[in-house]
Short mmCIF file of C-alpha atoms in Angstrom, two decimals:
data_model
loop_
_atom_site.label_atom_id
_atom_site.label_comp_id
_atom_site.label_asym_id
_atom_site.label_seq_id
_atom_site.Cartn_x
_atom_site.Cartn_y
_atom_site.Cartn_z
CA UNK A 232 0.00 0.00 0.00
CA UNK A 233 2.75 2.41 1.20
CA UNK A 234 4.98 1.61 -2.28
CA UNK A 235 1.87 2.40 -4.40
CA UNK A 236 1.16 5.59 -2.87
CA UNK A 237 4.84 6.79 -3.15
CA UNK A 238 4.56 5.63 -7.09
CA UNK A 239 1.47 7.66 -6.91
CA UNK A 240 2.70 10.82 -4.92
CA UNK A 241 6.22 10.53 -7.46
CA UNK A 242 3.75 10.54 -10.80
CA UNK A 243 2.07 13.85 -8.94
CA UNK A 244 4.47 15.86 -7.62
CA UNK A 245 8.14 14.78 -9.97
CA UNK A 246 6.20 13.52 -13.24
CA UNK A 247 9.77 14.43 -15.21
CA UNK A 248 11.32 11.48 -12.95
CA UNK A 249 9.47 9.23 -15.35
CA UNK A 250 9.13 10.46 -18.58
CA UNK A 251 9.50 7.24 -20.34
CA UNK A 252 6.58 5.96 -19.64
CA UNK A 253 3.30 6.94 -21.67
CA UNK A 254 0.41 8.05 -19.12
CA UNK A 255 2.69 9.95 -17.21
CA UNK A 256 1.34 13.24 -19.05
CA UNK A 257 -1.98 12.30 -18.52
CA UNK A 258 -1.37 11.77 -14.39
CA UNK A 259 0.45 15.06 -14.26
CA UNK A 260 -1.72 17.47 -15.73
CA UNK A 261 -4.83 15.83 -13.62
CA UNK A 262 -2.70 16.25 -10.67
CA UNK A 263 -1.65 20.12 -11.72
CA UNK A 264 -5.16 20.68 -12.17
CA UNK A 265 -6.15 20.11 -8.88
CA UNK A 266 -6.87 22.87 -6.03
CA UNK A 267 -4.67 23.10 -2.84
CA UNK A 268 -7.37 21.94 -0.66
CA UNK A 269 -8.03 19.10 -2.73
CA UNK A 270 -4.26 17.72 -2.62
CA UNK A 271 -4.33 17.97 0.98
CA UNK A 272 -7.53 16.22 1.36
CA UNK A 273 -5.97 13.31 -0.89
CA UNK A 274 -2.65 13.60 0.47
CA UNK A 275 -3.79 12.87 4.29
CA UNK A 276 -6.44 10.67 3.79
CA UNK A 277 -3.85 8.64 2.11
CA UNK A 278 -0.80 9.22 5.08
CA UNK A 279 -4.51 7.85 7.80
CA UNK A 280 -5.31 4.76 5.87
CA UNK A 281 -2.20 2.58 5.92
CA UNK A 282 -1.56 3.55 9.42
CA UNK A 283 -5.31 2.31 10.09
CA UNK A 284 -4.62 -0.92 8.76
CA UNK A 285 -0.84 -1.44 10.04
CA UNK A 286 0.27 0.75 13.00
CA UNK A 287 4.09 -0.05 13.17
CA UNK A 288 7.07 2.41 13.81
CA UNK A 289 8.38 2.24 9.90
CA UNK A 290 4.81 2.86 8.73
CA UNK A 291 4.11 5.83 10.96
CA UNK A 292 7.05 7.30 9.98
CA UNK A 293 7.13 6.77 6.51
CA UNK A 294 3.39 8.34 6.07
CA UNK A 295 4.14 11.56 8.53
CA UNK A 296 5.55 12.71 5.84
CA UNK A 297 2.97 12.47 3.54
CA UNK A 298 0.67 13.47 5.73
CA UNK A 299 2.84 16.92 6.80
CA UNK A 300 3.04 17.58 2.90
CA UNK A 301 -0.93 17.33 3.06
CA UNK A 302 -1.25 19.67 6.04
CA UNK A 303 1.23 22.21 4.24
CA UNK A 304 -1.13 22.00 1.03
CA UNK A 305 -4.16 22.42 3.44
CA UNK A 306 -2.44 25.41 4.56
CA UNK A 307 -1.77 26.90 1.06
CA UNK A 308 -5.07 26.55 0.43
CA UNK A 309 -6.52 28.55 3.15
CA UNK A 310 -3.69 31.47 1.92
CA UNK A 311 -1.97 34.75 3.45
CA UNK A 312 -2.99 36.05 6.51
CA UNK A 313 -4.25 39.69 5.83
CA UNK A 314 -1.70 42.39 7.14
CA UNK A 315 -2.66 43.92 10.59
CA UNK A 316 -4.00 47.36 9.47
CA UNK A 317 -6.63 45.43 7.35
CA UNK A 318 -7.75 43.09 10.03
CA UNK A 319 -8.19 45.91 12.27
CA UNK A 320 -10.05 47.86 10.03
CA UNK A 321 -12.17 44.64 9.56
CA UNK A 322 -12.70 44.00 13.18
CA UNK A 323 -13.74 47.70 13.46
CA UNK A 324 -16.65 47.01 10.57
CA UNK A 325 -17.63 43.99 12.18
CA UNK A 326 -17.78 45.74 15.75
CA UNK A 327 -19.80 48.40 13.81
CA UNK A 328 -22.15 46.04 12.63
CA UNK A 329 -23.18 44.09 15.36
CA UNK A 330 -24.16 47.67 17.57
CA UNK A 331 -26.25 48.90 15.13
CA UNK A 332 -27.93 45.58 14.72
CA UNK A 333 -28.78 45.71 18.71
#
């Protein structure tokens, strides 16, 4: 399980590591046309399983870092934290709102 999803994480992520073979095109531009959020979904669902089924020492290590490269997409998905004048100014409208609403 582990060896296919390397195979499968290597086709996504280095597809010029196996240009030889055929469908690699075709694997690489479905994985470049995925979203952030959707690459982290698939990346630590796939890190959960095999530890599910087979909770030894080699396999928890070996999917933690799968699973940290699908929490760092998760967190390119949810993007740049605003700079501090515009959160303030957003608190402030928020603030605003919610006393005239009273």
């Amino acid at each position: 399980m582990q060896m296919l999803i390397a195979i499968l994480v290597l086709l996504f992520e280095c597809p010029y590591c196996c240009l030889m073979v055929t469908f690699v095109q075709k694997v690489s531009q479905f994985a470049d046309n995925r979203t952030y959020w959707q690459k982290a979904l698939m990346y630590t669902i796939s890190a959960i399983v095999p530890i599910c089924l087979c909770a030894g020492i080699s396999t928890i290590t070996g999917n933690l870092c799968l699973f940290v490269a699908g929490v760092f997409y998760g967190l390119m998905a949810l993007g740049k934290k605003a700079d501090r004048d515009s959160m303030i100014m957003t608190a402030a409208q928020q603030d605003l709102e919610m006393n005239t609403n009273q």
